[in-house]
Amino acid sequence: MGKVKALVLFSGGLDSILTCKILEEQKIEVVPVFFKSYFFGPEIAQKSAKENGLNLRIEDISKGHLEIVKKPKFGWGVSMNPCLDCHILMLKKAKEIMEKEKFDFVATGEVLGERPFSQTRGALNIVERESSLKGYLLRPLSAKLLEPTIPEKKGLVKREKLFDIQGRSRKKQIELAKKFKIKWYPQPSGGCILTDLEFGKKLRDLLEKYPGFNGNDVETLKLGRHFWEGNVKIIIGRNYEENLKLETLKRNGDLIIKMKNYPGPTALIRSYQAKIPNEILEKAKELILKYSKKARDKIDVKFSIKNG
Ligand code: SF4
């Protein structure tokens, strides 16, 4: 029999590191995979994988993820985070890889009851069913509290060496981190901008006004101060880096306005309807002056306007 192969969904957090280590302890070949999107990048997972001797694979799910963010079957969480749909999408992708590349099963670091919305017993069952991974989805940290999976039944994974962790306490995971000599792992925290309430509000506004928005629009939401004027948006950079980034995001139909003779913010104007009216240009100039200490009271300010 060849070596047993597991594809592990890897966020970089302690639960996902432990999942890899528990399986490696059973001499299973582990491939950790990080699914990146417009809303979460791989930086923490890359650091975590490197620190823990894991060879991380990165897959881009941005386009499919954007669609479920706009219209999640199971709804959003506290902000615009469609966690159940997001898990399902990742597991569907994992299933595709599993079948194509002949992995024996998919594993995750999910812990029963650790998260109120996405890790209840009902939620775990839903993602397993909706991703069509039934029987092939192993959660080593809580496995003993769940039905045995096919790899366990076939003896590819020793069930007795899996765990029965549940709830929000991290005590057991911290003990396991010591056992496996895991020296570095990130503190549990976001990493996904969709859980940020401020960002969620901007995203919801955009979804209401222009449901056809794309990845470039999402990138603009991560920058600057946003002002809607009807269906036109003015974005004002908050610092030098944001000013530069706004220019790189300019696309056909956008306008970039900045001061020629004073330092200060750059404005990106984007219309989600028709041509940008002149009064919006004046509004953008007012906002630039408002956020420029040096030019605020000057009467000789000159502006440059660039088309996208
Ligand atoms: S927090 Fe973000 S990355 Fe995590 S499951 Fe929810 S939507 Fe997906």
Short mmCIF file of C-alpha atoms and ligand atoms in Angstrom, two decimals:
data_model
loop_
_atom_site.label_atom_id
_atom_site.label_comp_id
_atom_site.label_asym_id
_atom_site.label_seq_id
_atom_site.Cartn_x
_atom_site.Cartn_y
_atom_site.Cartn_z
CA MET A 1 0.00 0.00 0.00
CA GLY A 2 1.33 3.50 -0.93
CA LYS A 3 1.56 6.28 1.59
CA VAL A 4 -1.76 7.68 2.80
CA LYS A 5 -2.21 11.28 1.58
CA ALA A 6 -4.26 14.00 3.26
CA LEU A 7 -5.10 17.46 1.96
CA VAL A 8 -5.41 19.78 4.97
CA LEU A 9 -7.19 23.12 4.88
CA PHE A 10 -4.61 25.37 6.48
CA SER A 11 -5.39 28.83 7.87
CA GLY A 12 -2.07 29.09 9.70
CA GLY A 13 -3.76 29.05 13.12
CA LEU A 14 -2.94 26.58 15.88
CA ASP A 15 -5.86 24.25 15.08
CA SER A 16 -4.68 23.80 11.50
CA ILE A 17 -1.04 23.28 12.52
CA LEU A 18 -2.13 20.65 15.05
CA THR A 19 -4.23 18.91 12.39
CA CYS A 20 -1.12 18.54 10.22
CA LYS A 21 1.02 17.34 13.14
CA ILE A 22 -1.56 14.80 14.37
CA LEU A 23 -1.73 13.26 10.89
CA GLU A 24 2.02 13.39 10.34
CA GLU A 25 2.44 11.53 13.62
CA GLN A 26 0.53 8.68 11.95
CA LYS A 27 2.99 8.78 9.03
CA ILE A 28 0.36 10.26 6.74
CA GLU A 29 1.65 12.51 3.96
CA VAL A 30 0.15 15.93 4.61
CA VAL A 31 -0.31 18.73 2.07
CA PRO A 32 -1.54 21.92 3.72
CA VAL A 33 -3.50 24.18 1.37
CA PHE A 34 -4.46 27.82 1.84
CA PHE A 35 -7.32 29.23 -0.22
CA LYS A 36 -6.78 32.93 -0.84
CA SER A 37 -9.34 35.49 -1.94
CA TYR A 38 -9.79 39.26 -2.28
CA PHE A 39 -10.70 39.26 1.41
CA PHE A 40 -7.90 37.22 2.97
CA GLY A 41 -4.29 36.81 1.95
CA PRO A 42 -1.83 33.99 2.64
CA GLU A 43 0.84 35.94 4.61
CA ILE A 44 0.07 34.54 8.09
CA ALA A 45 -0.39 31.02 6.75
CA GLN A 46 2.92 31.26 4.88
CA LYS A 47 4.77 32.35 8.01
CA SER A 48 3.06 29.69 10.09
CA ALA A 49 3.83 26.95 7.58
CA LYS A 50 7.47 28.01 7.35
CA GLU A 51 7.91 28.15 11.13
CA ASN A 52 6.42 24.68 11.47
CA GLY A 53 8.22 22.93 8.65
CA LEU A 54 5.17 22.58 6.41
CA ASN A 55 5.20 22.98 2.66
CA LEU A 56 2.22 25.22 1.95
CA ARG A 57 0.22 25.16 -1.25
CA ILE A 58 -1.82 28.24 -2.19
CA GLU A 59 -4.94 28.21 -4.35
CA ASP A 60 -6.80 31.30 -5.51
CA ILE A 61 -10.60 31.19 -5.06
CA SER A 62 -11.18 34.95 -5.39
CA LYS A 63 -13.77 34.89 -8.16
CA GLY A 64 -15.99 32.15 -6.74
CA HIS A 65 -15.61 33.61 -3.28
CA LEU A 66 -16.74 37.05 -4.42
CA GLU A 67 -19.97 35.54 -5.74
CA ILE A 68 -20.83 33.86 -2.44
CA VAL A 69 -19.98 37.04 -0.52
CA LYS A 70 -22.59 38.82 -2.64
CA LYS A 71 -25.27 36.16 -2.26
CA PRO A 72 -24.58 33.54 0.41
CA LYS A 73 -27.03 30.67 0.60
CA PHE A 74 -26.63 30.47 4.39
CA GLY A 75 -26.39 34.21 5.08
CA TRP A 76 -23.76 36.45 6.62
CA GLY A 77 -22.35 36.45 10.15
CA VAL A 78 -21.90 39.53 12.35
CA SER A 79 -20.51 41.51 9.45
CA MET A 80 -20.42 40.52 5.75
CA ASN A 81 -18.71 37.19 6.47
CA PRO A 82 -20.55 34.29 4.80
CA CYS A 83 -18.69 31.69 6.87
CA LEU A 84 -20.77 28.61 6.11
CA ASP A 85 -20.77 29.25 2.37
CA CYS A 86 -17.08 30.08 2.52
CA HIS A 87 -16.26 26.76 4.20
CA ILE A 88 -18.39 24.92 1.68
CA LEU A 89 -16.63 26.62 -1.24
CA MET A 90 -13.19 25.77 0.17
CA LEU A 91 -14.20 22.17 0.76
CA LYS A 92 -15.62 21.85 -2.75
CA LYS A 93 -12.30 23.05 -4.12
CA ALA A 94 -10.49 20.65 -1.81
CA LYS A 95 -12.68 17.81 -3.07
CA GLU A 96 -11.77 18.65 -6.67
CA ILE A 97 -8.08 18.53 -5.77
CA MET A 98 -8.54 15.34 -3.74
CA GLU A 99 -10.16 13.54 -6.65
CA LYS A 100 -7.81 14.85 -9.31
CA GLU A 101 -4.62 14.23 -7.38
CA LYS A 102 -5.68 11.07 -5.57
CA PHE A 103 -5.59 12.23 -1.97
CA ASP A 104 -7.22 9.76 0.42
CA PHE A 105 -9.21 12.39 2.32
CA VAL A 106 -9.52 16.05 3.29
CA ALA A 107 -8.89 17.25 6.85
CA THR A 108 -9.64 20.50 8.66
CA GLY A 109 -8.79 21.98 12.05
CA GLU A 110 -12.45 22.56 12.90
CA VAL A 111 -13.35 22.06 16.55
CA LEU A 112 -16.89 21.23 17.56
CA GLY A 113 -18.49 24.22 19.32
CA GLU A 114 -15.45 26.49 18.99
CA ARG A 115 -17.29 29.06 16.87
CA PRO A 116 -20.96 29.83 17.45
CA PHE A 117 -21.99 30.22 13.82
CA SER A 118 -19.79 27.93 11.76
CA GLN A 119 -18.66 25.12 14.08
CA THR A 120 -21.81 23.82 15.69
CA ARG A 121 -22.64 20.17 15.06
CA GLY A 122 -25.35 21.28 12.64
CA ALA A 123 -22.94 23.57 10.75
CA LEU A 124 -20.30 20.84 10.49
CA ASN A 125 -22.94 18.51 9.03
CA ILE A 126 -24.12 21.15 6.57
CA VAL A 127 -20.65 21.86 5.17
CA GLU A 128 -19.91 18.16 4.87
CA ARG A 129 -23.15 17.53 3.01
CA GLU A 130 -23.02 20.63 0.77
CA SER A 131 -19.42 20.04 -0.24
CA SER A 132 -20.24 16.41 -1.15
CA LEU A 133 -17.32 15.27 0.99
CA LYS A 134 -19.44 13.03 3.18
CA GLY A 135 -17.25 10.37 4.72
CA TYR A 136 -14.05 11.91 3.40
CA LEU A 137 -13.85 14.94 5.68
CA LEU A 138 -11.83 14.31 8.82
CA ARG A 139 -11.64 16.73 11.75
CA PRO A 140 -8.86 15.18 13.84
CA LEU A 141 -9.31 17.53 16.83
CA SER A 142 -12.95 16.56 17.36
CA ALA A 143 -13.08 13.26 15.47
CA LYS A 144 -13.99 11.12 18.47
CA LEU A 145 -17.14 13.16 18.94
CA LEU A 146 -18.15 12.72 15.32
CA GLU A 147 -19.14 9.76 13.17
CA PRO A 148 -16.14 7.72 11.97
CA THR A 149 -15.03 8.74 8.48
CA ILE A 150 -14.19 6.36 5.62
CA PRO A 151 -10.40 6.65 6.10
CA GLU A 152 -10.89 5.75 9.77
CA LYS A 153 -13.12 2.79 8.88
CA LYS A 154 -10.59 1.59 6.31
CA GLY A 155 -7.80 1.83 8.86
CA LEU A 156 -5.93 4.55 6.94
CA VAL A 157 -6.21 6.76 10.02
CA LYS A 158 -6.08 5.44 13.59
CA ARG A 159 -9.17 6.79 15.30
CA GLU A 160 -7.74 6.06 18.74
CA LYS A 161 -5.00 8.61 18.08
CA LEU A 162 -7.49 11.37 17.26
CA PHE A 163 -9.12 13.74 19.77
CA ASP A 164 -12.42 14.71 21.36
CA ILE A 165 -11.92 18.43 21.82
CA GLN A 166 -14.94 20.68 21.91
CA GLY A 167 -15.82 24.20 22.99
CA ARG A 168 -14.03 27.50 23.09
CA SER A 169 -11.35 26.73 25.67
CA ARG A 170 -7.91 26.48 24.07
CA LYS A 171 -6.40 24.50 26.95
CA LYS A 172 -6.19 21.16 25.19
CA GLN A 173 -4.79 22.72 22.00
CA ILE A 174 -2.08 24.50 24.01
CA GLU A 175 -1.12 21.22 25.67
CA LEU A 176 -0.91 19.59 22.24
CA ALA A 177 1.20 22.47 20.93
CA LYS A 178 3.72 21.66 23.70
CA LYS A 179 3.60 17.96 22.92
CA PHE A 180 4.32 18.57 19.24
CA LYS A 181 6.94 21.23 20.09
CA ILE A 182 5.12 23.86 18.08
CA LYS A 183 7.12 26.98 18.78
CA TRP A 184 5.24 29.55 16.74
CA TYR A 185 1.61 30.07 15.92
CA PRO A 186 -0.41 33.27 15.44
CA GLN A 187 -2.80 34.48 18.11
CA PRO A 188 -6.40 33.74 17.17
CA SER A 189 -7.53 36.84 15.33
CA GLY A 190 -9.23 37.94 12.14
CA GLY A 191 -7.15 37.64 9.02
CA CYS A 192 -10.39 37.87 7.07
CA ILE A 193 -11.44 41.44 6.39
CA LEU A 194 -15.06 40.36 5.94
CA THR A 195 -15.44 40.13 9.73
CA ASP A 196 -14.47 43.80 10.12
CA LEU A 197 -17.62 45.82 10.83
CA GLU A 198 -16.35 49.01 9.19
CA PHE A 199 -15.30 47.19 6.04
CA GLY A 200 -18.59 45.25 6.06
CA LYS A 201 -20.54 48.50 6.06
CA LYS A 202 -18.65 49.80 3.03
CA LEU A 203 -19.13 46.50 1.25
CA ARG A 204 -22.87 46.45 1.97
CA ASP A 205 -23.24 50.01 0.60
CA LEU A 206 -21.45 48.96 -2.57
CA LEU A 207 -23.55 45.82 -2.93
CA GLU A 208 -26.74 47.86 -2.65
CA LYS A 209 -25.67 50.42 -5.23
CA TYR A 210 -23.79 48.22 -7.66
CA PRO A 211 -24.19 44.44 -7.24
CA GLY A 212 -21.96 43.81 -10.27
CA PHE A 213 -18.84 45.02 -8.45
CA ASN A 214 -15.55 43.19 -8.95
CA GLY A 215 -12.16 42.61 -7.33
CA ASN A 216 -10.89 46.08 -8.20
CA ASP A 217 -13.86 47.60 -6.34
CA VAL A 218 -13.08 45.42 -3.33
CA GLU A 219 -9.49 46.68 -3.33
CA THR A 220 -10.74 50.30 -3.22
CA LEU A 221 -12.78 49.47 -0.13
CA LYS A 222 -9.57 48.66 1.75
CA LEU A 223 -8.29 52.22 1.25
CA GLY A 224 -9.16 55.80 2.11
CA ARG A 225 -12.25 57.66 3.21
CA HIS A 226 -15.37 56.93 1.16
CA PHE A 227 -18.10 59.42 0.23
CA TRP A 228 -21.12 58.53 -1.87
CA GLU A 229 -22.78 61.23 -3.96
CA GLY A 230 -25.77 59.42 -5.46
CA ASN A 231 -24.20 56.59 -7.43
CA VAL A 232 -20.79 58.21 -7.63
CA LYS A 233 -18.14 57.52 -5.07
CA ILE A 234 -15.26 59.76 -4.03
CA ILE A 235 -12.38 58.04 -2.26
CA ILE A 236 -9.83 60.21 -0.47
CA GLY A 237 -6.40 58.71 0.30
CA ARG A 238 -5.33 58.90 3.96
CA ASN A 239 -1.59 58.74 3.45
CA TYR A 240 1.14 58.55 0.81
CA GLU A 241 0.80 54.78 0.26
CA GLU A 242 -2.96 55.00 -0.14
CA ASN A 243 -2.60 57.88 -2.61
CA LEU A 244 -0.26 55.79 -4.75
CA LYS A 245 -2.45 52.71 -4.50
CA LEU A 246 -5.55 54.67 -5.55
CA GLU A 247 -3.77 55.66 -8.75
CA THR A 248 -2.93 52.05 -9.53
CA LEU A 249 -6.61 51.08 -9.06
CA LYS A 250 -7.90 53.72 -11.49
CA ARG A 251 -9.81 52.15 -14.36
CA ASN A 252 -11.72 53.32 -17.45
CA GLY A 253 -14.21 56.04 -16.57
CA ASP A 254 -12.55 56.93 -13.23
CA LEU A 255 -11.01 60.30 -12.47
CA ILE A 256 -7.98 60.98 -10.33
CA ILE A 257 -7.72 64.44 -8.80
CA LYS A 258 -4.81 65.82 -6.84
CA MET A 259 -3.20 69.15 -6.00
CA LYS A 260 -0.39 70.38 -8.22
CA ASN A 261 1.18 72.88 -5.87
CA TYR A 262 0.53 71.53 -2.33
CA PRO A 263 0.94 68.15 -0.70
CA GLY A 264 -2.27 66.38 0.26
CA PRO A 265 -4.61 63.54 -0.51
CA THR A 266 -5.38 62.06 -3.89
CA ALA A 267 -9.04 61.53 -4.79
CA LEU A 268 -10.35 58.71 -6.93
CA ILE A 269 -13.83 59.35 -8.36
CA ARG A 270 -15.75 56.34 -9.63
CA SER A 271 -19.21 56.48 -11.11
CA TYR A 272 -21.48 53.43 -10.90
CA GLN A 273 -24.00 54.96 -13.24
CA ALA A 274 -23.21 57.53 -15.91
CA LYS A 275 -20.73 60.29 -16.59
CA ILE A 276 -19.24 62.00 -13.57
CA PRO A 277 -21.08 65.33 -13.14
CA ASN A 278 -19.09 68.56 -12.68
CA GLU A 279 -20.48 69.22 -9.21
CA ILE A 280 -18.89 65.96 -8.06
CA LEU A 281 -15.51 67.26 -9.21
CA GLU A 282 -16.06 70.32 -7.07
CA LYS A 283 -17.07 68.16 -4.12
CA ALA A 284 -13.90 66.07 -4.52
CA LYS A 285 -11.77 69.24 -4.53
CA GLU A 286 -13.48 70.41 -1.33
CA LEU A 287 -12.74 67.09 0.32
CA ILE A 288 -9.09 67.19 -0.78
CA LEU A 289 -8.75 70.64 0.80
CA LYS A 290 -10.56 69.53 3.95
CA TYR A 291 -8.02 66.73 4.49
CA SER A 292 -4.93 68.77 3.58
CA LYS A 293 -3.55 70.77 6.51
CA LYS A 294 -1.18 72.66 4.23
CA ALA A 295 -3.68 73.70 1.57
CA ARG A 296 -6.87 74.05 3.59
CA ASP A 297 -6.77 77.87 3.86
CA LYS A 298 -4.95 78.67 0.63
CA ILE A 299 -6.57 80.39 -2.32
CA ASP A 300 -3.98 79.57 -4.97
CA VAL A 301 -4.46 75.77 -5.03
CA LYS A 302 -4.25 74.20 -8.49
CA PHE A 303 -5.62 70.74 -9.26
CA SER A 304 -4.72 68.16 -11.87
CA ILE A 305 -7.39 65.81 -13.21
CA LYS A 306 -6.52 62.56 -14.91
CA ASN A 307 -8.93 60.27 -16.76
CA GLY A 308 -8.87 56.56 -16.22
S1 SF4 B 1 -14.06 34.42 8.55
FE1 SF4 B 1 -13.77 34.85 6.35
S2 SF4 B 1 -12.32 33.28 5.70
FE2 SF4 B 1 -13.16 32.59 7.63
S3 SF4 B 1 -14.88 31.31 7.05
FE3 SF4 B 1 -15.68 33.35 7.45
S4 SF4 B 1 -15.71 34.31 5.45
FE4 SF4 B 1 -14.38 32.52 5.26
#
